[in-house]
Short mmCIF file of C-alpha atoms and ligand atoms in Angstrom, two decimals:
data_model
loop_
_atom_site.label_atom_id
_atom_site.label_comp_id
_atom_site.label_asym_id
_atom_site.label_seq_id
_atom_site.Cartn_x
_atom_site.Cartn_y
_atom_site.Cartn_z
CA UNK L 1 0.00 0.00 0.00
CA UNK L 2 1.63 3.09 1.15
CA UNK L 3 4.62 0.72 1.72
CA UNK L 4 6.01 1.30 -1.29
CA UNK L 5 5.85 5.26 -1.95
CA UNK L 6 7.94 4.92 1.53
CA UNK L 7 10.10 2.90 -0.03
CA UNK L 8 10.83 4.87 -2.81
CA UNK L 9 10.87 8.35 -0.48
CA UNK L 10 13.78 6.16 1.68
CA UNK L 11 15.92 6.03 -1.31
CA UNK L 12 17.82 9.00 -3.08
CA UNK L 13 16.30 9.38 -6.64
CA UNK L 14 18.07 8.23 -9.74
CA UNK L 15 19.43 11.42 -11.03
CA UNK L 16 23.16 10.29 -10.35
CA UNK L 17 23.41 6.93 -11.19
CA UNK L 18 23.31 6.61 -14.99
CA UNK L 19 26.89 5.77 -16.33
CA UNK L 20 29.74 8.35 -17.12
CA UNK L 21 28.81 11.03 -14.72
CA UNK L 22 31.19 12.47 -12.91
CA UNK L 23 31.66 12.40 -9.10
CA UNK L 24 31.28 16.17 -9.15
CA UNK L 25 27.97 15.90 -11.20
CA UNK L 26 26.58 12.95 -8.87
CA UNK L 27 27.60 14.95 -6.01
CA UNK L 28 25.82 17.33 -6.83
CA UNK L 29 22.59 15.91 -8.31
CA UNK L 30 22.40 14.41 -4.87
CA UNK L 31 22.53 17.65 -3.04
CA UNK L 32 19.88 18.69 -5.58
CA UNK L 33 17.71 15.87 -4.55
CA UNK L 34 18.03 16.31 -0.71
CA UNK L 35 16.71 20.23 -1.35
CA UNK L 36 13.69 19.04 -3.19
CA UNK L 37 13.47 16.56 -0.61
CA UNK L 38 13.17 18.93 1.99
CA UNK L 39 9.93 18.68 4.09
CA UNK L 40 6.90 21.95 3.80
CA UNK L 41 4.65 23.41 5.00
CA UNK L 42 2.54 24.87 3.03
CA UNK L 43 1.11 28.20 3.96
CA UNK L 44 -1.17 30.51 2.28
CA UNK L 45 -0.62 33.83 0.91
CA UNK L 46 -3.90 35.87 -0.17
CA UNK L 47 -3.52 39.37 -0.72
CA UNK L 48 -6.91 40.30 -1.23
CA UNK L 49 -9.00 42.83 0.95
CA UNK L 50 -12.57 40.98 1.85
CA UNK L 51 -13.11 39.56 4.92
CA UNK L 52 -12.78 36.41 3.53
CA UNK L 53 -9.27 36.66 1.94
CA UNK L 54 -7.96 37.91 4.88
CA UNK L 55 -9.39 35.06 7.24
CA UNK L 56 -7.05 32.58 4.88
CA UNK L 57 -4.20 34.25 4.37
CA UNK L 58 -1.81 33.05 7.25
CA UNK L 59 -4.01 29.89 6.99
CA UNK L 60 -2.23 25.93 6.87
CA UNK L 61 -2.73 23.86 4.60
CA UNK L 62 -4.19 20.12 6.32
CA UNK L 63 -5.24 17.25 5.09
CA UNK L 64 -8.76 15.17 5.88
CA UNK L 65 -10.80 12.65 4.19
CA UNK L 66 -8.86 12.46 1.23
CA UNK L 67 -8.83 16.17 0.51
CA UNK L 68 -6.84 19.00 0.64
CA UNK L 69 -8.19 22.31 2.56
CA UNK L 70 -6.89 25.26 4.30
CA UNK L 71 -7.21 25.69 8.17
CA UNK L 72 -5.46 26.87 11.12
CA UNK L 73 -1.90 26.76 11.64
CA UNK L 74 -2.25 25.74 15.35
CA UNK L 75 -3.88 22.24 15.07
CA UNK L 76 -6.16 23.00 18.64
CA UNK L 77 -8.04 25.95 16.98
CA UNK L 78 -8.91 24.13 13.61
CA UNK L 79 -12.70 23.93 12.51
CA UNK L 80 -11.92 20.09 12.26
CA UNK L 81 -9.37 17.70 13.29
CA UNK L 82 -6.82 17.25 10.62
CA UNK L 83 -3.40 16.23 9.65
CA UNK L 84 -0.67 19.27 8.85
CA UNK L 85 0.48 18.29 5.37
CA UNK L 86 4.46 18.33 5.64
CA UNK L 87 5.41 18.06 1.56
CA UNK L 88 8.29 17.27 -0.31
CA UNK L 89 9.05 16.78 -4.22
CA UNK L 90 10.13 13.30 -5.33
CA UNK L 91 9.82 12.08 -9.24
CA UNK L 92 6.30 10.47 -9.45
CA UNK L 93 6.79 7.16 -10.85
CA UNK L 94 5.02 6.92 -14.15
CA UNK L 95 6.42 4.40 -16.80
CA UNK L 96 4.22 5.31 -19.60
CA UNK L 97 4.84 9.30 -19.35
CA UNK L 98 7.09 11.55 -17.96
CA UNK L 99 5.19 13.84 -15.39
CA UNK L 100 8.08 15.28 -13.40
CA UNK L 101 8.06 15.64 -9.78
CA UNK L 102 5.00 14.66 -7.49
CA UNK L 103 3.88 16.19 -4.41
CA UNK L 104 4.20 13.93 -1.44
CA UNK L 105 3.25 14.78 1.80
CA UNK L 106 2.69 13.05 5.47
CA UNK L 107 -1.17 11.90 5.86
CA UNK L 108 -0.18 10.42 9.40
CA UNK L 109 2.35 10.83 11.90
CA UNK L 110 1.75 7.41 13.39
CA UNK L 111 2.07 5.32 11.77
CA UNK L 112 4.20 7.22 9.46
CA UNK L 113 2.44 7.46 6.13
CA UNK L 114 3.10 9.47 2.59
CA UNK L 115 0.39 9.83 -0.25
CA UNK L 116 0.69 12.08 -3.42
CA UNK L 117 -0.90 15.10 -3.53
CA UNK L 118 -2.58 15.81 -6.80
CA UNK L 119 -5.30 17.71 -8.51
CA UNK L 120 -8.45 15.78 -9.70
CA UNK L 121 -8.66 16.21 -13.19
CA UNK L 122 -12.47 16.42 -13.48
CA UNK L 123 -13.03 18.82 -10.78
CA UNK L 124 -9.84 20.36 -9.67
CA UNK L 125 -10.04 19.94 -6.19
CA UNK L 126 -6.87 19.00 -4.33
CA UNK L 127 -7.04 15.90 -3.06
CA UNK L 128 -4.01 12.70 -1.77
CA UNK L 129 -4.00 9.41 -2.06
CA UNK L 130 -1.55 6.62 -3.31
CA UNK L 131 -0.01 5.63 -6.92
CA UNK L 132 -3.36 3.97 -8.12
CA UNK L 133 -6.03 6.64 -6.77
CA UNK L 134 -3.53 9.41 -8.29
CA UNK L 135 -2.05 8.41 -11.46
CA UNK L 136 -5.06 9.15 -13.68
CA UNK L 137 -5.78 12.55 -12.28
CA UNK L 138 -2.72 15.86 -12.60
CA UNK L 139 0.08 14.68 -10.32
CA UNK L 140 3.04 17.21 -11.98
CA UNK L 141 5.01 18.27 -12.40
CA UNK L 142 5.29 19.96 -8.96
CA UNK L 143 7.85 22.47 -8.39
CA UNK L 144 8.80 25.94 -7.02
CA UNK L 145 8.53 29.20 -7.71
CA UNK L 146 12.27 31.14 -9.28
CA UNK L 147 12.76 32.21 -5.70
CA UNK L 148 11.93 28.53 -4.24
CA UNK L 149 9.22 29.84 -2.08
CA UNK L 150 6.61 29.57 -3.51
CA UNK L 151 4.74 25.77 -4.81
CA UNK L 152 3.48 25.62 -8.29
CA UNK L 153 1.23 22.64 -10.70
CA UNK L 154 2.38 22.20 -14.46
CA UNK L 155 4.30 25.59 -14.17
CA UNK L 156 1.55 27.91 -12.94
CA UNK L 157 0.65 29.23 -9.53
CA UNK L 158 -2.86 28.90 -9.95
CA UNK L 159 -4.19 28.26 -6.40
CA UNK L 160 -8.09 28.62 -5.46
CA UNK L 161 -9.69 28.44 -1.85
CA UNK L 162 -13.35 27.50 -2.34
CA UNK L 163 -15.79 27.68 0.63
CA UNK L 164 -17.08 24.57 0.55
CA UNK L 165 -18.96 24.98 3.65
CA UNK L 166 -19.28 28.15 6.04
CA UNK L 167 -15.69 28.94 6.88
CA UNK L 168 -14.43 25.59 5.61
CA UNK L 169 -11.69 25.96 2.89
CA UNK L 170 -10.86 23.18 0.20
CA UNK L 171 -7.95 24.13 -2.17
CA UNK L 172 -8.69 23.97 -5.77
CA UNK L 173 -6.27 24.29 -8.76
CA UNK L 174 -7.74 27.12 -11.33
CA UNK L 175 -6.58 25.15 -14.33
CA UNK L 176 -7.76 28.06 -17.12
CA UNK L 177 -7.39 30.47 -14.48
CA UNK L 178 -11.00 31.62 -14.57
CA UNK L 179 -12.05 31.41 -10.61
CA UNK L 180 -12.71 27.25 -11.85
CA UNK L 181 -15.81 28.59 -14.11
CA UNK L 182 -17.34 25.31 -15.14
CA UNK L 183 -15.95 23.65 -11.72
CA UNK L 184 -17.53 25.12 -8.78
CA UNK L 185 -21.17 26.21 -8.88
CA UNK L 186 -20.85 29.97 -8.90
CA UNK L 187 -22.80 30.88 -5.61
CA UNK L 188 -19.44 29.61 -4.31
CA UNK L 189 -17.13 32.10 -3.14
CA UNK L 190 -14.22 31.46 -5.22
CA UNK L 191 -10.64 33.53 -3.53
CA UNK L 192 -7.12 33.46 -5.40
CA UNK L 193 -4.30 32.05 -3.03
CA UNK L 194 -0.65 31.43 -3.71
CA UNK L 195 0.57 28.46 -1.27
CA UNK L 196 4.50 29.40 0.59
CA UNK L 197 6.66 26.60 0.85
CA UNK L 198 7.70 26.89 4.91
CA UNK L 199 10.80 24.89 5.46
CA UNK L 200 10.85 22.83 8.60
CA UNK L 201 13.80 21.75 8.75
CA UNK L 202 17.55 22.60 7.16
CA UNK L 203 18.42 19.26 5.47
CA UNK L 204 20.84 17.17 7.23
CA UNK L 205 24.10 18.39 5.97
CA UNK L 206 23.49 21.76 6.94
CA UNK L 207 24.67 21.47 10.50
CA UNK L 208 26.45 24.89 9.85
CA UNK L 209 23.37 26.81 8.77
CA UNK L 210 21.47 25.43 11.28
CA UNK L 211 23.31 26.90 14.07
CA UNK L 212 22.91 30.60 12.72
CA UNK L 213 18.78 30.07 12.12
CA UNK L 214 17.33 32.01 14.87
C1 NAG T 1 -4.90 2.65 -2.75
O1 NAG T 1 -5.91 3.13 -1.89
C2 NAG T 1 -7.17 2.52 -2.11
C3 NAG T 1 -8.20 3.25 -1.28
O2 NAG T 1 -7.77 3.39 0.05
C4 NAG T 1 -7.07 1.05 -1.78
O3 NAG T 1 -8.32 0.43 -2.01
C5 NAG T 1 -6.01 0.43 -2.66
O4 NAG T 1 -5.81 -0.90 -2.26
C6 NAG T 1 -4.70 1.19 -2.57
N1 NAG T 1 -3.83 0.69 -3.61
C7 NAG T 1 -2.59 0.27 -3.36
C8 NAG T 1 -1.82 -0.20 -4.54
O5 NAG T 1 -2.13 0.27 -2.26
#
């Protein structure tokens, strides 16, 4: 089940390992690999001036009943209980195409469990779940903004909050960038987000760096 995307999350990635490439290059395709490998958060930016964009921005996003939604960053004052998504990238393993990196993120601390974090392709929520519930929906390529801070789908930073219920927040991806016309009934309020990658922790070989973080 879940076995195996901890499997492959326990091993580096195969960047380095084809033939001919030098220690240099390996060296530093693994250093490449530990930063995308660095664990999330993933906190939400909203700039706008209602109410309602202001109650998310600052928000977390957690995970609950297979979807993705948008809460409070201190787990006691959440509307409902659910898990803080902590999210790395890691190549999604596809053998037929090439999708990039997936999204994988903690859906339990114990037992420890990871599930891909993807975007359903026939109604654009964000939702997780393992290889076989993902693989035919958008799983990547997930990546970063230029700076690194911010997390993007397929290139764009095209992140929706939807009110799916009073004050509860599901994240959405607005493929066509429209406010999901065609998605979400329109008597739903519909706010642009951008989601902040939140580091938690340096990555291992940082000892250095680690020291001088406040
Ligand atoms: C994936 O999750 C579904 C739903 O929980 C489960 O039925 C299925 O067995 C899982 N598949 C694998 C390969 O673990």
């Amino acid at each position: 089940m879940v076995i195996g995307l901890l499997a492959i999350a326990a091993i580096p990635t195969v960047t380095g390992v084809s033939l001919g490439i030098s220690e240099e290059r390996k060296q530093k395709a693994r250093m490449e690999d530990e930063r995308r490998m660095a664990k999330f958060y993933m906190d939400v930016f909203c700039e706008g001036n209602s109410e309602k964009a202001k109650s998310l921005d600052g928000g977390r996003v957690v995970l609950r009943d297979n979807k993705v939604y948008i809460d409070h960053v201190d787990p006691n004052r959440r509307k409902k209980p659910a898990h803080t998504a902590a999210a790395f990238y890691i190549g999604y393993p596809d053998d037929d195409e090439k999708r990039g990196d997936g999204l994988v993120s903690t859906v339990s601390v114990d037992p420890p469990m990871l599930n891909w974090i993807y975007a359903d392709k026939n109604t654009m929520e964000l939702k997780y779940g393992n290889r076989t519930q993902s693989i035919e929906h958008i799983v990547g390529h997930w990546d970063w903004t230029e700076d690194e801070t911010g997390v993007i789908l397929a290139e764009k930073d095209l992140w929706a909050a939807v009110e799916e219920e009073d004050g509860v927040w599901a994240v959405y991806y607005d493929i066509n960038d429209n406010g999901l016309a065609g998605f979400v009934d329109s008597a739903r309020t519909v706010v642009e987000i951008s989601i902040d990658r939140n580091i938690i922790d340096k990555p291992t070989d940082s000892n250095t760096n680690n020291k001088n973080k406040t």
